[in-house]
Short mmCIF file of C-alpha atoms in Angstrom, two decimals:
data_model
loop_
_atom_site.label_atom_id
_atom_site.label_comp_id
_atom_site.label_asym_id
_atom_site.label_seq_id
_atom_site.Cartn_x
_atom_site.Cartn_y
_atom_site.Cartn_z
CA UNK A 12 0.00 0.00 0.00
CA UNK A 13 2.86 2.38 0.75
CA UNK A 14 4.16 2.33 -2.83
CA UNK A 15 0.68 3.10 -4.18
CA UNK A 16 0.28 6.04 -1.83
CA UNK A 17 3.72 7.37 -2.79
CA UNK A 18 2.82 7.07 -6.49
CA UNK A 19 -0.45 8.95 -5.97
CA UNK A 20 1.35 11.70 -4.04
CA UNK A 21 3.90 12.03 -6.86
CA UNK A 22 1.05 12.32 -9.37
CA UNK A 23 -0.71 15.07 -7.39
CA UNK A 24 2.55 16.89 -6.66
CA UNK A 25 3.60 16.98 -10.32
CA UNK A 26 0.18 18.28 -11.32
CA UNK A 27 0.32 21.01 -8.67
CA UNK A 28 3.93 22.03 -9.41
CA UNK A 29 3.24 22.21 -13.14
CA UNK A 30 0.12 24.35 -12.65
CA UNK A 31 1.77 26.72 -10.15
CA UNK A 32 5.08 27.09 -11.96
CA UNK A 33 3.60 27.21 -15.45
CA UNK A 34 5.59 24.18 -16.59
CA UNK A 35 4.21 21.79 -19.23
CA UNK A 36 2.40 19.25 -17.05
CA UNK A 37 2.57 16.56 -19.72
CA UNK A 38 6.38 16.63 -19.74
CA UNK A 39 6.48 16.34 -15.95
CA UNK A 40 3.99 13.48 -16.07
CA UNK A 41 6.00 11.54 -18.64
CA UNK A 42 9.12 11.81 -16.50
CA UNK A 43 7.13 10.99 -13.36
CA UNK A 44 5.50 7.98 -15.03
CA UNK A 45 8.90 6.64 -16.08
CA UNK A 46 10.45 7.17 -12.64
CA UNK A 47 7.47 5.72 -10.78
CA UNK A 48 7.15 2.73 -13.09
CA UNK A 49 10.84 1.84 -13.00
CA UNK A 50 11.51 2.48 -9.32
CA UNK A 51 8.28 1.47 -7.61
CA UNK A 52 7.04 -1.34 -9.87
CA UNK A 53 8.47 -4.08 -12.02
CA UNK A 54 7.39 -2.35 -15.24
CA UNK A 55 9.93 -2.04 -18.05
CA UNK A 56 10.52 0.98 -20.25
CA UNK A 57 8.52 -0.71 -23.03
CA UNK A 58 5.62 -1.29 -20.65
CA UNK A 59 5.57 2.37 -19.66
CA UNK A 60 5.80 3.64 -23.24
CA UNK A 61 2.97 1.29 -24.21
CA UNK A 62 0.67 3.34 -21.92
CA UNK A 63 1.15 6.44 -24.11
CA UNK A 64 -2.11 7.05 -26.06
CA UNK A 65 -0.99 7.07 -29.69
CA UNK A 66 -4.61 7.31 -30.82
CA UNK A 67 -5.03 10.61 -28.98
CA UNK A 68 -1.81 11.91 -30.53
CA UNK A 69 -3.03 11.09 -34.04
CA UNK A 70 -6.42 12.62 -33.25
CA UNK A 71 -5.06 15.94 -31.99
CA UNK A 72 -2.38 16.26 -34.64
CA UNK A 73 -4.81 15.48 -37.46
CA UNK A 74 -7.63 17.67 -36.20
CA UNK A 75 -5.49 20.71 -35.46
CA UNK A 76 -3.71 20.40 -38.79
CA UNK A 77 -7.00 20.25 -40.70
CA UNK A 78 -8.47 23.14 -38.77
CA UNK A 79 -5.30 25.20 -39.16
CA UNK A 80 -5.65 24.84 -42.94
CA UNK A 81 -9.27 26.03 -42.69
CA UNK A 82 -8.05 28.97 -40.62
CA UNK A 83 -5.20 29.85 -42.96
CA UNK A 84 -7.18 29.68 -46.21
CA UNK A 85 -9.85 32.04 -44.82
CA UNK A 86 -12.68 29.52 -44.59
CA UNK A 87 -13.40 30.35 -40.94
CA UNK A 88 -13.69 34.07 -41.77
CA UNK A 89 -16.06 33.34 -44.66
CA UNK A 90 -18.25 31.19 -42.41
CA UNK A 91 -18.40 34.02 -39.87
CA UNK A 92 -19.36 36.49 -42.62
CA UNK A 93 -22.04 34.15 -43.95
CA UNK A 94 -23.57 33.72 -40.49
CA UNK A 95 -23.46 37.43 -39.59
CA UNK A 96 -25.15 38.41 -42.85
CA UNK A 97 -28.12 36.29 -41.82
CA UNK A 98 -28.41 37.97 -38.43
CA UNK A 99 -29.58 41.16 -40.12
CA UNK A 100 -29.32 44.03 -37.65
CA UNK A 101 -30.31 42.17 -34.47
CA UNK A 102 -27.60 42.51 -31.84
CA UNK A 103 -29.46 40.20 -29.46
CA UNK A 104 -28.67 37.27 -31.73
CA UNK A 105 -24.93 37.93 -31.91
CA UNK A 106 -23.86 35.93 -28.81
CA UNK A 107 -26.08 33.04 -29.94
CA UNK A 108 -24.57 33.11 -33.44
CA UNK A 109 -21.05 33.04 -32.04
CA UNK A 110 -22.13 30.22 -29.71
CA UNK A 111 -23.23 28.12 -32.69
CA UNK A 112 -20.17 28.87 -34.87
CA UNK A 113 -17.70 28.33 -32.03
CA UNK A 114 -19.46 25.14 -30.97
CA UNK A 115 -19.16 23.75 -34.49
CA UNK A 116 -15.43 24.56 -34.57
CA UNK A 117 -14.86 22.98 -31.14
CA UNK A 118 -16.80 19.89 -32.23
CA UNK A 119 -14.31 19.23 -35.01
CA UNK A 120 -11.87 17.58 -32.60
CA UNK A 121 -9.83 20.19 -30.73
CA UNK A 122 -12.03 22.23 -28.34
CA UNK A 123 -9.48 25.00 -27.86
CA UNK A 124 -9.53 25.65 -31.61
CA UNK A 125 -12.72 27.55 -30.82
CA UNK A 126 -10.59 30.22 -29.17
CA UNK A 127 -9.91 31.70 -32.61
CA UNK A 128 -13.42 33.15 -32.35
CA UNK A 129 -12.69 35.14 -29.20
CA UNK A 130 -10.93 38.20 -30.71
CA UNK A 131 -13.48 38.34 -33.53
CA UNK A 132 -16.41 38.04 -31.14
CA UNK A 133 -15.05 40.69 -28.80
CA UNK A 134 -14.54 43.15 -31.64
CA UNK A 135 -18.07 42.54 -32.92
CA UNK A 136 -19.32 43.06 -29.35
CA UNK A 137 -17.49 46.38 -29.21
CA UNK A 138 -18.87 47.59 -32.54
CA UNK A 139 -22.48 46.70 -31.81
CA UNK A 140 -22.82 47.35 -28.10
CA UNK A 141 -22.93 43.79 -26.76
CA UNK A 142 -21.58 43.33 -23.25
CA UNK A 143 -18.10 41.79 -23.40
CA UNK A 144 -19.05 39.49 -20.52
CA UNK A 145 -21.98 38.05 -22.46
CA UNK A 146 -19.98 37.53 -25.65
CA UNK A 147 -17.01 36.02 -23.81
CA UNK A 148 -19.21 33.65 -21.81
CA UNK A 149 -21.12 32.60 -24.95
CA UNK A 150 -17.89 31.63 -26.70
CA UNK A 151 -16.56 29.81 -23.63
CA UNK A 152 -19.84 27.89 -23.27
CA UNK A 153 -19.72 26.95 -26.96
CA UNK A 154 -16.21 25.53 -26.61
CA UNK A 155 -17.37 23.40 -23.70
CA UNK A 156 -20.50 22.18 -25.50
CA UNK A 157 -18.70 21.44 -28.77
CA UNK A 158 -15.81 19.83 -26.92
CA UNK A 159 -18.10 17.03 -25.70
CA UNK A 160 -19.23 16.14 -29.22
CA UNK A 161 -18.55 12.52 -30.24
CA UNK A 162 -15.96 13.93 -32.65
CA UNK A 163 -14.09 16.12 -30.15
CA UNK A 164 -11.45 15.63 -27.47
CA UNK A 165 -13.48 16.10 -24.26
CA UNK A 166 -16.11 13.67 -25.50
CA UNK A 167 -13.61 11.14 -26.82
CA UNK A 168 -11.56 11.06 -23.59
CA UNK A 169 -14.71 10.77 -21.47
CA UNK A 170 -16.73 8.14 -23.31
CA UNK A 171 -13.73 6.09 -24.45
CA UNK A 172 -12.59 5.76 -20.82
CA UNK A 173 -16.09 4.67 -19.87
CA UNK A 174 -16.29 2.12 -22.67
CA UNK A 175 -12.83 0.80 -21.84
CA UNK A 176 -14.13 0.01 -18.35
CA UNK A 177 -17.25 -1.69 -19.71
CA UNK A 178 -19.56 1.24 -18.90
CA UNK A 179 -22.28 1.89 -21.47
CA UNK A 180 -22.06 5.66 -21.95
CA UNK A 181 -23.41 6.77 -25.31
CA UNK A 182 -21.32 9.59 -26.84
CA UNK A 183 -24.54 11.18 -28.06
CA UNK A 184 -26.07 11.13 -24.57
CA UNK A 185 -22.90 12.74 -23.20
CA UNK A 186 -23.02 15.38 -25.93
CA UNK A 187 -26.71 16.05 -25.29
CA UNK A 188 -26.13 16.50 -21.55
CA UNK A 189 -23.32 18.98 -22.23
CA UNK A 190 -25.32 20.96 -24.80
CA UNK A 191 -28.37 21.26 -22.53
CA UNK A 192 -26.18 22.32 -19.60
CA UNK A 193 -24.41 25.03 -21.59
CA UNK A 194 -27.63 26.29 -23.20
CA UNK A 195 -29.07 26.80 -19.72
CA UNK A 196 -25.90 28.68 -18.75
CA UNK A 197 -26.20 30.81 -21.89
CA UNK A 198 -29.79 31.73 -21.01
CA UNK A 199 -28.60 32.74 -17.53
CA UNK A 200 -25.81 34.85 -19.06
CA UNK A 201 -28.33 36.57 -21.35
CA UNK A 202 -30.49 37.36 -18.31
CA UNK A 203 -27.54 38.75 -16.37
CA UNK A 204 -25.73 40.72 -19.08
CA UNK A 205 -27.95 40.93 -22.16
CA UNK A 206 -31.40 42.06 -21.08
CA UNK A 207 -30.91 45.51 -22.61
CA UNK A 208 -30.35 43.96 -26.05
CA UNK A 209 -33.95 42.77 -26.27
CA UNK A 210 -35.28 46.32 -26.34
CA UNK A 211 -32.97 47.52 -29.08
CA UNK A 212 -34.31 47.90 -32.60
CA UNK A 213 -31.04 47.77 -34.48
CA UNK A 214 -27.43 46.95 -33.80
CA UNK A 215 -26.38 49.34 -36.56
CA UNK A 216 -28.02 52.16 -34.67
CA UNK A 217 -25.32 52.01 -32.01
CA UNK A 218 -22.39 50.79 -34.08
CA UNK A 219 -20.78 54.21 -34.24
CA UNK A 220 -21.39 54.91 -30.57
CA UNK A 221 -19.65 51.91 -29.07
CA UNK A 222 -16.27 53.54 -28.69
CA UNK A 223 -17.49 56.17 -26.25
CA UNK A 224 -19.93 53.83 -24.51
CA UNK A 225 -17.34 51.08 -24.18
CA UNK A 226 -15.07 53.31 -22.09
CA UNK A 227 -17.45 53.49 -19.13
CA UNK A 228 -16.30 50.14 -17.78
CA UNK A 229 -19.44 48.25 -18.70
CA UNK A 230 -18.18 46.94 -22.01
CA UNK A 231 -21.54 47.74 -23.57
CA UNK A 232 -23.24 50.51 -25.49
CA UNK A 233 -26.64 49.15 -24.74
CA UNK A 234 -28.26 52.52 -24.17
CA UNK A 235 -28.11 53.23 -27.89
CA UNK A 236 -26.67 56.73 -27.60
CA UNK A 237 -24.43 57.87 -30.40
CA UNK A 238 -24.69 58.48 -34.09
CA UNK A 239 -27.60 56.68 -35.69
CA UNK A 240 -26.67 54.47 -38.59
CA UNK A 241 -28.81 52.86 -41.24
CA UNK A 242 -31.03 50.35 -39.43
CA UNK A 243 -30.91 48.08 -42.40
CA UNK A 244 -27.12 47.80 -42.40
CA UNK A 245 -25.75 44.33 -42.07
CA UNK A 246 -23.71 43.38 -39.04
CA UNK A 247 -20.10 42.65 -39.97
CA UNK A 248 -16.94 41.56 -38.22
CA UNK A 249 -15.07 44.64 -39.47
CA UNK A 250 -11.36 43.98 -39.82
CA UNK A 251 -11.30 41.23 -37.18
CA UNK A 252 -10.02 37.94 -38.55
CA UNK A 253 -9.59 34.41 -37.25
CA UNK A 254 -6.82 33.76 -39.77
CA UNK A 255 -3.85 35.10 -37.79
CA UNK A 256 -5.05 34.94 -34.21
CA UNK A 257 -2.53 35.31 -31.39
CA UNK A 258 -3.68 35.03 -27.78
CA UNK A 259 -2.40 36.41 -24.51
CA UNK A 260 -0.34 39.25 -25.96
CA UNK A 261 -0.83 41.37 -22.83
CA UNK A 262 -0.33 45.03 -23.68
CA UNK A 263 -0.58 44.30 -27.40
CA UNK A 264 -4.03 42.75 -27.28
CA UNK A 265 -5.63 46.11 -28.05
CA UNK A 266 -4.38 45.57 -31.60
CA UNK A 267 -7.03 42.87 -31.92
CA UNK A 268 -9.70 45.57 -32.07
CA UNK A 269 -10.65 47.93 -34.86
CA UNK A 270 -13.41 50.45 -34.16
CA UNK A 271 -12.62 52.57 -37.18
CA UNK A 272 -15.75 51.91 -39.20
CA UNK A 273 -19.44 51.45 -38.61
CA UNK A 274 -20.58 52.32 -42.10
CA UNK A 275 -22.96 49.96 -43.91
CA UNK A 276 -21.03 46.93 -45.05
CA UNK A 277 -21.63 45.38 -48.44
CA UNK A 278 -21.80 41.72 -49.24
CA UNK A 279 -18.81 39.70 -48.13
CA UNK A 280 -16.50 38.13 -50.68
CA UNK A 281 -17.79 34.85 -52.13
CA UNK A 282 -16.32 31.52 -51.11
CA UNK A 283 -13.33 30.51 -53.22
CA UNK A 284 -12.95 26.99 -54.63
CA UNK A 285 -10.54 26.01 -51.83
CA UNK A 286 -12.91 27.37 -49.18
CA UNK A 287 -15.88 25.52 -50.66
CA UNK A 288 -13.81 22.33 -50.68
CA UNK A 289 -12.84 22.94 -47.05
CA UNK A 290 -16.49 23.36 -46.02
CA UNK A 291 -17.38 20.15 -47.87
CA UNK A 292 -14.65 18.34 -45.95
CA UNK A 293 -15.86 19.80 -42.64
CA UNK A 294 -19.35 18.51 -43.30
CA UNK A 295 -17.91 15.25 -44.58
CA UNK A 296 -15.88 14.79 -41.39
CA UNK A 297 -18.90 15.06 -39.11
CA UNK A 298 -21.14 13.11 -41.47
CA UNK A 299 -18.70 10.24 -41.94
CA UNK A 300 -18.17 9.91 -38.19
CA UNK A 301 -21.92 9.81 -37.51
CA UNK A 302 -22.61 7.32 -40.32
CA UNK A 303 -19.71 5.01 -39.42
CA UNK A 304 -20.65 5.09 -35.74
CA UNK A 305 -24.28 4.27 -36.63
CA UNK A 306 -23.04 1.27 -38.60
CA UNK A 307 -21.15 0.01 -35.55
CA UNK A 308 -17.69 1.03 -36.72
CA UNK A 309 -15.15 3.08 -34.77
CA UNK A 310 -13.96 5.83 -37.15
CA UNK A 311 -10.48 7.29 -36.67
CA UNK A 312 -11.12 11.02 -36.72
CA UNK A 313 -7.44 11.89 -36.74
CA UNK A 314 -6.73 9.88 -39.88
CA UNK A 315 -9.81 11.35 -41.61
CA UNK A 316 -8.52 14.84 -40.81
CA UNK A 317 -5.08 13.99 -42.17
CA UNK A 318 -6.76 12.70 -45.35
CA UNK A 319 -8.74 15.91 -45.83
CA UNK A 320 -5.72 18.01 -44.86
CA UNK A 321 -3.52 16.20 -47.37
CA UNK A 322 -6.00 16.84 -50.19
CA UNK A 323 -6.28 20.53 -49.28
CA UNK A 324 -2.48 20.78 -49.11
CA UNK A 325 -2.19 19.36 -52.61
CA UNK A 326 -4.74 21.89 -53.85
CA UNK A 327 -3.14 24.81 -51.96
CA UNK A 328 0.43 23.92 -50.84
CA UNK A 329 1.03 27.37 -49.32
CA UNK A 330 -1.68 27.10 -46.66
CA UNK A 331 -0.78 23.47 -46.03
CA UNK A 332 2.76 24.48 -45.17
CA UNK A 333 1.60 27.43 -43.04
CA UNK A 334 -0.68 25.12 -41.04
CA UNK A 335 2.06 22.73 -39.91
CA UNK A 336 3.39 24.90 -37.04
CA UNK A 337 -0.16 25.16 -35.64
CA UNK A 338 -0.45 21.46 -34.82
CA UNK A 339 -1.25 21.38 -31.10
CA UNK A 340 1.72 19.41 -29.77
CA UNK A 341 1.37 20.96 -26.31
CA UNK A 342 -2.02 19.31 -25.80
CA UNK A 343 -0.66 16.04 -27.19
CA UNK A 344 2.06 16.13 -24.53
CA UNK A 345 -0.40 17.14 -21.81
CA UNK A 346 -2.93 14.39 -22.46
CA UNK A 347 -0.28 11.81 -23.35
CA UNK A 348 1.75 12.42 -20.21
CA UNK A 349 -1.24 12.27 -17.86
CA UNK A 350 -2.75 9.16 -19.44
CA UNK A 351 0.66 7.45 -19.36
CA UNK A 352 1.04 8.15 -15.63
CA UNK A 353 -2.57 7.03 -14.95
CA UNK A 354 -1.75 3.81 -16.81
CA UNK A 355 1.21 3.24 -14.47
CA UNK A 356 -1.04 3.92 -11.46
CA UNK A 357 -3.59 1.41 -12.72
CA UNK A 358 -0.89 -1.16 -13.35
CA UNK A 359 0.41 -0.94 -9.78
CA UNK A 360 -3.03 -0.94 -8.14
CA UNK A 361 -3.01 2.67 -6.96
CA UNK A 362 -6.34 3.38 -8.67
CA UNK A 363 -7.94 0.43 -6.88
CA UNK A 364 -6.72 1.96 -3.63
CA UNK A 365 -8.80 5.04 -4.39
CA UNK A 366 -11.82 2.79 -4.82
CA UNK A 367 -11.30 1.41 -1.36
CA UNK A 368 -11.12 4.97 -0.06
CA UNK A 369 -14.37 5.83 -1.79
CA UNK A 370 -16.06 2.84 -0.14
CA UNK A 371 -14.92 4.07 3.25
CA UNK A 372 -16.92 7.29 2.81
CA UNK A 373 -20.04 5.19 3.23
CA UNK A 374 -22.37 6.99 0.83
CA UNK A 375 -21.64 6.56 -2.90
CA UNK A 376 -23.70 9.67 -3.64
CA UNK A 377 -21.60 11.83 -1.32
CA UNK A 378 -18.43 10.37 -2.82
CA UNK A 379 -19.70 11.21 -6.32
CA UNK A 380 -20.54 14.75 -5.23
CA UNK A 381 -17.10 15.26 -3.68
CA UNK A 382 -15.40 13.90 -6.79
CA UNK A 383 -17.32 16.33 -9.03
CA UNK A 384 -16.41 19.26 -6.76
CA UNK A 385 -12.74 18.25 -6.84
CA UNK A 386 -12.86 18.02 -10.63
CA UNK A 387 -14.42 21.46 -10.95
CA UNK A 388 -12.16 23.11 -8.38
CA UNK A 389 -8.93 21.83 -9.92
CA UNK A 390 -10.13 22.51 -13.46
CA UNK A 391 -10.85 26.15 -12.55
CA UNK A 392 -7.11 26.65 -12.14
CA UNK A 393 -5.74 24.15 -14.65
CA UNK A 394 -6.41 22.44 -17.96
CA UNK A 395 -9.82 20.80 -18.39
CA UNK A 396 -8.28 18.37 -20.88
CA UNK A 397 -5.73 17.33 -18.27
CA UNK A 398 -8.36 16.98 -15.55
CA UNK A 399 -10.56 14.79 -17.74
CA UNK A 400 -7.60 12.58 -18.62
CA UNK A 401 -6.74 12.25 -14.93
CA UNK A 402 -10.02 12.15 -13.00
CA UNK A 403 -12.29 10.12 -15.30
CA UNK A 404 -10.10 6.98 -14.98
CA UNK A 405 -9.77 7.57 -11.24
CA UNK A 406 -13.59 7.55 -10.91
CA UNK A 407 -13.82 3.95 -12.12
CA UNK A 408 -13.15 2.33 -8.71
CA UNK A 409 -16.06 4.28 -7.20
CA UNK A 410 -18.32 2.96 -9.96
CA UNK A 411 -16.99 -0.57 -9.51
CA UNK A 412 -17.81 -0.37 -5.80
CA UNK A 413 -21.49 -0.14 -6.79
CA UNK A 414 -24.30 2.19 -5.85
CA UNK A 415 -23.63 4.83 -8.51
CA UNK A 416 -24.66 4.46 -12.18
CA UNK A 417 -21.41 4.59 -14.10
CA UNK A 418 -22.65 6.48 -17.18
CA UNK A 419 -24.29 9.16 -15.05
CA UNK A 420 -21.28 9.73 -12.79
CA UNK A 421 -18.78 9.94 -15.65
CA UNK A 422 -21.01 12.30 -17.62
CA UNK A 423 -21.54 14.50 -14.54
CA UNK A 424 -17.82 14.49 -13.69
CA UNK A 425 -16.85 15.41 -17.24
CA UNK A 426 -19.27 18.32 -17.53
CA UNK A 427 -18.55 19.55 -13.97
CA UNK A 428 -14.86 19.71 -14.86
CA UNK A 429 -15.64 21.87 -17.90
CA UNK A 430 -18.32 24.34 -16.75
CA UNK A 431 -15.80 26.16 -14.53
CA UNK A 432 -13.59 27.02 -17.51
CA UNK A 433 -14.82 30.61 -17.56
CA UNK A 434 -12.58 31.24 -14.57
CA UNK A 435 -9.84 33.76 -15.51
CA UNK A 436 -7.32 31.31 -14.05
CA UNK A 437 -8.07 28.77 -16.79
CA UNK A 438 -7.31 28.96 -20.52
CA UNK A 439 -10.77 30.05 -21.69
CA UNK A 440 -11.39 32.70 -19.06
CA UNK A 441 -7.86 34.06 -19.41
CA UNK A 442 -8.43 34.47 -23.16
CA UNK A 443 -11.64 36.42 -22.55
CA UNK A 444 -9.74 38.89 -20.38
CA UNK A 445 -6.73 38.99 -22.73
CA UNK A 446 -8.86 39.94 -25.74
CA UNK A 447 -10.80 42.72 -24.01
CA UNK A 448 -9.82 46.40 -23.91
CA UNK A 449 -7.62 47.46 -21.00
CA UNK A 450 -10.35 49.48 -19.31
CA UNK A 451 -12.69 46.48 -19.22
CA UNK A 452 -10.23 43.87 -17.94
CA UNK A 453 -10.84 44.48 -14.18
CA UNK A 454 -14.62 44.22 -14.55
CA UNK A 455 -14.39 41.10 -16.68
CA UNK A 456 -11.97 39.48 -14.25
CA UNK A 457 -14.37 40.07 -11.34
CA UNK A 458 -17.30 38.66 -13.31
CA UNK A 459 -15.41 35.58 -14.47
CA UNK A 460 -14.04 34.85 -10.97
CA UNK A 461 -17.57 34.94 -9.52
CA UNK A 462 -19.09 32.95 -12.37
CA UNK A 463 -16.34 30.34 -12.50
CA UNK A 464 -16.05 29.80 -8.75
CA UNK A 465 -19.83 29.59 -8.33
CA UNK A 466 -19.92 26.80 -10.91
CA UNK A 467 -17.53 24.75 -8.73
CA UNK A 468 -20.53 24.18 -6.44
CA UNK A 469 -23.53 24.83 -8.71
CA UNK A 470 -22.27 22.38 -11.35
CA UNK A 471 -22.05 19.34 -9.03
CA UNK A 472 -25.32 20.24 -7.30
CA UNK A 473 -27.17 20.49 -10.62
CA UNK A 474 -25.55 17.52 -12.37
CA UNK A 475 -25.37 15.10 -9.46
CA UNK A 476 -28.85 16.12 -8.35
CA UNK A 477 -30.34 16.20 -11.84
CA UNK A 478 -28.47 13.27 -13.39
CA UNK A 479 -26.88 10.88 -10.90
CA UNK A 480 -29.74 10.85 -8.35
CA UNK A 481 -32.50 10.14 -10.94
CA UNK A 482 -30.29 7.45 -12.52
CA UNK A 483 -29.92 5.82 -9.09
CA UNK A 484 -33.67 5.90 -8.48
CA UNK A 485 -34.83 4.79 -11.90
#
């Protein structure tokens, strides 16, 4: 038992040190997994390396490469233009539109790819008097919802872990739970920060007044004062672009905004052949995964993305080459390192030890509630991807002990670990603050701290109470 406890303490310590010191946690975990496996168990180097999830590496590399091509060739910008043109002049729909677009991007495999929408969304919010808090929350919620799609990382890590343990968790049920949860949160955000939008006749009517209104610390020009523009003008993204997005540039992030024009905007440029082909491949990716899964097959999303990316690179070699540096190797290392260490812990029986500890609590429901709170609390200050890779496998002993429906607990734990991501201490919340004007950063930070920390408790109460308890009873 002593060796298992030491291994668990090493795991927790590496996670904490990496988060506090800003060191790549995946690298620390790989080293820790090797040291723990070689010194505390009889595992060989080959055994330890075998725990590294090559399928996740292929998934993330393929998805981020494909999406980077779509970003580089301007397809994402054209999709944004197409969607905004159909909004007309209704500012109240803008956060919802960005929720849908961002959710679709996040559902393509890499949830954090949705962050490319943040600078664009914040500039649109500035031009048309939408509260920065509402727009930022809408985009964060969309990343969480899309991330749990059967084709995306959060969903794949969660339901594949469940299936590997013999737990029947449908990826579509998991996705549905996440979408419903985030839609409820979006409605709450509208009520808190977007009520004034419902009484406004036209977004264009305040487009030229947002600069002066945005400086009052509210991040919104909802009162409609300022020069009146043509009410029939289309909403546009201005000069904001998702093509060359850079995040967390501190003092330079004001360059992400352009409030120079609120004049009526004409039709956007038509889709080029390469962009049309990219959209076809995007639809084909989701469609092929759904069809293959319905037929009982297990499609490899990463390989499909590499296939589509290779074709697009042959058609447009320049964007294919520019997309290579954008492959998300940091997330590959993060998830790979954590899963490798968890594999070592499972091999040496440390995870079973946690199950015995859960049994000692007495009430499986209380243990499930505590586990969800821990997941949310840690995720508020660290990577959700890392938390899912770490905590979902560690929940299996509690399920094996009986008393808690496995599919319900894993779904609740996964979503509870993600709903806190609006915290400014996590990647999503930090990006909201980083892409806002300097004068609005303090207000946004206060809002996101309150919202994120409240979800540490509200999330487990709602999901354990609304999902786990009914599943236990029925």
